[in-house]
Short mmCIF file of C-alpha atoms in Angstrom, two decimals:
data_model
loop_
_atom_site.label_atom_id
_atom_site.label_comp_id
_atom_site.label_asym_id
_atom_site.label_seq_id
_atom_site.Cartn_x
_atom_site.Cartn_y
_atom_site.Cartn_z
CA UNK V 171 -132.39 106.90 110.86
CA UNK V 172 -129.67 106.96 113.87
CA UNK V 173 -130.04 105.67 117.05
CA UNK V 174 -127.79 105.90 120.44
CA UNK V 175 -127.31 103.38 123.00
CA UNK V 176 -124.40 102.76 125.76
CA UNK V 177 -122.06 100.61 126.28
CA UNK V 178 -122.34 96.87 125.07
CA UNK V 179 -119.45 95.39 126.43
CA UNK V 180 -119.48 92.39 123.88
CA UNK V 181 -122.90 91.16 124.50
CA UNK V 182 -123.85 89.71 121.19
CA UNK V 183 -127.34 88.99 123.11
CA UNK V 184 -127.75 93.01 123.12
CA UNK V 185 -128.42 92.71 119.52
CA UNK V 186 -131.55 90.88 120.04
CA UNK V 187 -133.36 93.59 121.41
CA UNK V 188 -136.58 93.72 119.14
CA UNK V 189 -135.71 97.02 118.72
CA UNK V 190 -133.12 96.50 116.59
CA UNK V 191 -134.73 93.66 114.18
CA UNK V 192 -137.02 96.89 112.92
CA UNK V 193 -133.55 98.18 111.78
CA UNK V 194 -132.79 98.07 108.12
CA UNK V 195 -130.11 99.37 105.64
CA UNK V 196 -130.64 102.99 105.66
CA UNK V 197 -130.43 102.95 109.96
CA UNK V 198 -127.08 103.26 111.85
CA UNK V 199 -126.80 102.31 115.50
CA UNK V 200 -124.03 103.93 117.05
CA UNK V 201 -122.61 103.24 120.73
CA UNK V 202 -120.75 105.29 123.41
CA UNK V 203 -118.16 103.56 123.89
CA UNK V 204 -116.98 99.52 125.56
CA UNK V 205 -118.06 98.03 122.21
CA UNK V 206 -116.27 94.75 123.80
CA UNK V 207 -115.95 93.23 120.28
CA UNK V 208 -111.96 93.32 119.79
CA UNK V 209 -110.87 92.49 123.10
CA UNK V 210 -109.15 88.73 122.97
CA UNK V 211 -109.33 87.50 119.39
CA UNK V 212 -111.14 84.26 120.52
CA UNK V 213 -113.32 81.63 118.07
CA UNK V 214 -116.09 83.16 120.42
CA UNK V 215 -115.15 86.58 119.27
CA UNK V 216 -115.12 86.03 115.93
CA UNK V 217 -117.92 84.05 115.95
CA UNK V 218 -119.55 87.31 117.32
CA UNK V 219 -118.39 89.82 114.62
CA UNK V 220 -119.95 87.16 111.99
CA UNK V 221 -122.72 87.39 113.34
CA UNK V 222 -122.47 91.50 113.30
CA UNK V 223 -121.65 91.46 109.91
CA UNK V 224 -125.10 89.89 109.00
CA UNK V 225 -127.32 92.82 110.38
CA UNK V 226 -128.79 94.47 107.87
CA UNK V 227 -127.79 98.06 109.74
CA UNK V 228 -124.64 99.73 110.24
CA UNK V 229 -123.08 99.83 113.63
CA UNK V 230 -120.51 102.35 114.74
CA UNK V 231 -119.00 102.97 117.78
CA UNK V 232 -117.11 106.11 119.53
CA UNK V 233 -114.11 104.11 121.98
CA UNK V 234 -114.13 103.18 125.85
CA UNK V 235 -112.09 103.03 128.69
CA UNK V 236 -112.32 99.04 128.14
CA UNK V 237 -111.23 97.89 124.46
CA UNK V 238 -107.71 96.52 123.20
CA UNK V 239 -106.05 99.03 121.87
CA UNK V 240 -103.69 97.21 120.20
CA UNK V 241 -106.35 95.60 118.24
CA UNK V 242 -107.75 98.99 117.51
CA UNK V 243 -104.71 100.46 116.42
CA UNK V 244 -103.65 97.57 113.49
CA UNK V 245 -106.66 99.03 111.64
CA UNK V 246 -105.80 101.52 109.17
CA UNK V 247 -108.01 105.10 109.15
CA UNK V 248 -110.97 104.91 106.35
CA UNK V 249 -112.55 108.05 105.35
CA UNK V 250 -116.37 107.36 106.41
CA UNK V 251 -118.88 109.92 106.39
CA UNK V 252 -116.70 112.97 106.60
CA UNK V 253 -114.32 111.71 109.07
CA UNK V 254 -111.59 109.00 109.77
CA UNK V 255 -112.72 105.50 111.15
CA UNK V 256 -111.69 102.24 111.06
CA UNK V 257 -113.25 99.76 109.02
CA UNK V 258 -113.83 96.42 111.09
CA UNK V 259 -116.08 95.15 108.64
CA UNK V 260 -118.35 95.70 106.24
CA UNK V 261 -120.94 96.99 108.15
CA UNK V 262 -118.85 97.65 111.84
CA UNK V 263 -116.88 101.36 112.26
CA UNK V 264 -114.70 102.96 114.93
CA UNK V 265 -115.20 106.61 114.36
CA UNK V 266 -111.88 107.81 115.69
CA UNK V 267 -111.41 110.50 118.44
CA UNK V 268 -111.92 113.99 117.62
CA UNK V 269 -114.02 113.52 114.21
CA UNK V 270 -116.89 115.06 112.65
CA UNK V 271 -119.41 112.65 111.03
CA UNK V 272 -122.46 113.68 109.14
CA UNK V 273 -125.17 110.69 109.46
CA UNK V 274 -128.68 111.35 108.07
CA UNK V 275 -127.78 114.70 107.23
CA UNK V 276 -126.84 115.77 110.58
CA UNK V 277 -123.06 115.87 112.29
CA UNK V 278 -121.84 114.10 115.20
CA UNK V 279 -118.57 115.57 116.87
CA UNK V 280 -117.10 112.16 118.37
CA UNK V 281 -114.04 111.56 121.04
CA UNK V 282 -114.12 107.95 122.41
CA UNK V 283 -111.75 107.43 125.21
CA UNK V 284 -111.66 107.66 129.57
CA UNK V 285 -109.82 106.57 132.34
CA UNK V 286 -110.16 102.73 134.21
CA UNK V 287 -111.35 103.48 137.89
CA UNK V 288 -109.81 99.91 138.15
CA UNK V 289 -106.72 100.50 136.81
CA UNK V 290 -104.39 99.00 139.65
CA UNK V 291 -106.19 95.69 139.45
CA UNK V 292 -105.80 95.17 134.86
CA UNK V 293 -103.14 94.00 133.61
CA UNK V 294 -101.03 96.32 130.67
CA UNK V 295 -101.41 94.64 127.39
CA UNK V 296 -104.06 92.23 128.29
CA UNK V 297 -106.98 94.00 130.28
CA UNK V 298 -105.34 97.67 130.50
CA UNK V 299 -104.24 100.20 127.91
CA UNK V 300 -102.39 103.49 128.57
CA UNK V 301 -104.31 104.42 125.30
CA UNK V 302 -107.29 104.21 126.85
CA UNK V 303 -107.15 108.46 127.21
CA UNK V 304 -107.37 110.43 124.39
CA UNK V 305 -103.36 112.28 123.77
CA UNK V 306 -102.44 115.22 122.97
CA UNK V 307 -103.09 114.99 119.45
CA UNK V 308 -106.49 113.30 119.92
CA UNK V 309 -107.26 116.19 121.80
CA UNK V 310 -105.87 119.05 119.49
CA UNK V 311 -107.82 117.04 116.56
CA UNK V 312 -111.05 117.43 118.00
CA UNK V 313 -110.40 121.07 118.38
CA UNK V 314 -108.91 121.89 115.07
CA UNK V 315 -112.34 120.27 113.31
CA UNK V 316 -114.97 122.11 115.88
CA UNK V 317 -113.32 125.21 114.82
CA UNK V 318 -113.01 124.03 111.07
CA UNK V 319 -116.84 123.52 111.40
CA UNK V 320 -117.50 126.52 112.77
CA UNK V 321 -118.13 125.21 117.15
CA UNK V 322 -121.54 123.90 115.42
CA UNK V 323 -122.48 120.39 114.96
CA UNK V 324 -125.82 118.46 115.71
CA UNK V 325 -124.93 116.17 117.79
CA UNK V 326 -121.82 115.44 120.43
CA UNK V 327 -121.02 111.54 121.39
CA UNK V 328 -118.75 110.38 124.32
CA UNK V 329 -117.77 107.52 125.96
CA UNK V 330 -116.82 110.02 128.89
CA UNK V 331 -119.28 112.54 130.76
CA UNK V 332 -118.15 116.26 130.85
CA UNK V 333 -117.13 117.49 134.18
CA UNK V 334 -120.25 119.14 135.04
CA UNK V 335 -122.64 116.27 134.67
CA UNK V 336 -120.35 114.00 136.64
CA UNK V 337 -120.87 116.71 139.55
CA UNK V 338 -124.72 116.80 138.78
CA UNK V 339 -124.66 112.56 139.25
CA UNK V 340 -122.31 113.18 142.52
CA UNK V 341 -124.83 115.41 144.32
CA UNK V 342 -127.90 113.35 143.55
CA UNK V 343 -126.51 110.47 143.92
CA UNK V 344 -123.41 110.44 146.67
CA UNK V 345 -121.03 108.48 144.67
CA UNK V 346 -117.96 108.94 144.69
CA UNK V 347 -117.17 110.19 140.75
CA UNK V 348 -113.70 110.67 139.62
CA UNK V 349 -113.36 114.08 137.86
CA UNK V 350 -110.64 113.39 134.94
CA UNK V 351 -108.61 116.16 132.72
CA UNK V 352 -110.55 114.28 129.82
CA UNK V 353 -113.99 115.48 131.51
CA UNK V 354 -112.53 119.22 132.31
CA UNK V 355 -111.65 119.08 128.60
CA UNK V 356 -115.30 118.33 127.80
CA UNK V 357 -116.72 120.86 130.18
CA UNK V 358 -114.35 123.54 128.10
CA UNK V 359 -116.34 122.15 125.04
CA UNK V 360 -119.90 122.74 126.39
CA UNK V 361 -118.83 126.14 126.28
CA UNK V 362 -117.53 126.87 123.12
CA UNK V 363 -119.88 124.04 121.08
CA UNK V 364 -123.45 125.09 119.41
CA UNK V 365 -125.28 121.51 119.92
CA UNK V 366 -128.62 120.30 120.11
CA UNK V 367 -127.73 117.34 122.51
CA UNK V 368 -124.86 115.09 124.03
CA UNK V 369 -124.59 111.38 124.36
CA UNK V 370 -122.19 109.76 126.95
CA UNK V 371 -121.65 106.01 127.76
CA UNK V 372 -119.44 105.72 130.80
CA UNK V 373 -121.83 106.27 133.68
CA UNK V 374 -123.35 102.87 132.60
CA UNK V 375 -126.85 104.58 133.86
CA UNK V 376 -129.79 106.07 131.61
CA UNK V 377 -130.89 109.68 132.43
CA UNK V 378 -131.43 113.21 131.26
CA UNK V 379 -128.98 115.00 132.61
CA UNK V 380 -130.52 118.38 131.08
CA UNK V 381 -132.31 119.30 128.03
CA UNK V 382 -129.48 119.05 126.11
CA UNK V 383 -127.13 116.11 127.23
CA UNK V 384 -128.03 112.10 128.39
CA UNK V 385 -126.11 109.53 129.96
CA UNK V 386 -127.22 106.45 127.60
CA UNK V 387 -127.02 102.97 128.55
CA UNK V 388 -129.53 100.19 127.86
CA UNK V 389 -131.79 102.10 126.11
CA UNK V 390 -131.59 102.92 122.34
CA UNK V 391 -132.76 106.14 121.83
CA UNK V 392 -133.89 107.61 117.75
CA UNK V 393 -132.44 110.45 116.85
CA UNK V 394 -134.86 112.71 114.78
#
C-alpha cells in the first residue's frame, strides 16, 4: 500500500507514529516535501538516516522549499519505478521534479520544490538555496511526461499548493498567502491533468481542499 503525509522536517520522532510500525515491505510512505534529513551532515543526522534505513518500508519524498540542495544534487539520478530519483539509501528516495512514478499499480506525477517566505533572513549555502524553485527545465520535464502519459495519472504530489487552493485558504482563513509563478504553473496543470486527487505539503495544515486535492500535514493518509 501507499500512504501520504506532510512535511517532516527531520523529526526522526515522526517515525514513531504507531501508524507506521503496521508498515511492512510491500508499503511505501511518501512525503510532500521538507524531508529535513540532508540538511547539515551532522553525527545526529546520520545517526537519523540509520535509523531510516532499518524500517522495514520504503520512504520517498517529493522536495521542499527547506532541504540542502547541494546535498541533493551530489546524488546521481536512479531509475525507480518509472522515473528518475535519487537513491539515499536502500530504502530512502528523492523522486525528482517533474516525474511519473507508478507505486502499487497506480502513477504519481511528482514536482517537489517552492519558494522561502523567509528568504531575507537564511543564509545562501547554509539555510537558503536558489534551487529551492523548480527551473526551467524542471518545469518543461514535468510537461513533456504529462503529455507522454497522455495528461492522465492517478495521483499528483507537491510540496507547493496550486494557485487556486492558496486563494481558497486566503479567504477562509485571512492570511496573508504568497501566490508564486510555481503555484500559477500548478493551477495551469489542474486544467490540463485527468487525476483522481492532489497531495501538497507546504501549507503545513491538514484539510480537504475539494474532492479532489488535500493539503497533508501530520496525518498519514492510505491511498486505496
Amino acid at each position: 500500500m501507499v500512504y501520504i503525509t506532510g512535511d517532516v522536517h527531520g523529526d526522526i520522532n515522526f517515525f514513531k507514529n504507531p501508524k507506521l510500525r503496521k508498515l511492512t515491505e510491500d508499503d511505501t510512505l511518501i512525503i510532500c516535501g521538507d524531508f529535513g534529513f540532508l540538511w547539515d551532515g551532522s553525527n545526529k543526522e546520520k545517526k537519523a538516516l540509520k535509523e531510516l534505513e532499518k524500517k522495514k518500508y520504503t520512504i520517498c519524498f517529493v522536495d521542499g522549499a527547506h532541504e540542502n540542495f547541494d546535498m541533493l544534487g551530489k546524488y546521481r539520478p536512479y531509475r525507480f519505478k518509472g522515473g528518475n530519483a535519487h537513491k539515499i539509501c536502500d530504502n530512502v528516495f528523492h523522486l525528482c521534479r517533474g516525474e511519473i512514478f507508478t507505486f502499487d499499480k497506480k502513477t504519481f506525477f511528482c514536482m517537489g520544490g517552492g519558494e522561502s517566505e523567509d528568504a531575507d533572513m537564511r543564509t545562501p549555502g547554509e539555510t537558503w538555496w536558489k534551487e529551492e524553485m523548480p527551473n526551467g527545465e524542471e518545469l518543461m520535464n514535468g510537461a513533456k511526461n504529462l503529455k507522454d502519459a497522455k495528461f492522465t495519472v492517478n495521483y499528483v504530489l507537491t510540496y507547493e499548493a496550486p494557485a487556486m487552493a492558496k486563494d481558497f485558504i486566503r479567504m477562509h482563513t485571512n492570511q496573508n498567502i504568497h501566490i508564486t509563478s510555481l503555484n500559477s504553473y500548478l493551477q495551469e496543470l489542474m486544467k490540463k491533468v485527468d487525476y483522481s486527487h492532489w497531495y501538497f505539503g507546504s501549507l503545513h495544515m491538514d484539510l480537504n481542499i475539494s474532492k479532489k486535492m488535500t493539503a497533508v500535514f501530520n496525518e498519514i493518509i492510505k491511498i486505496r
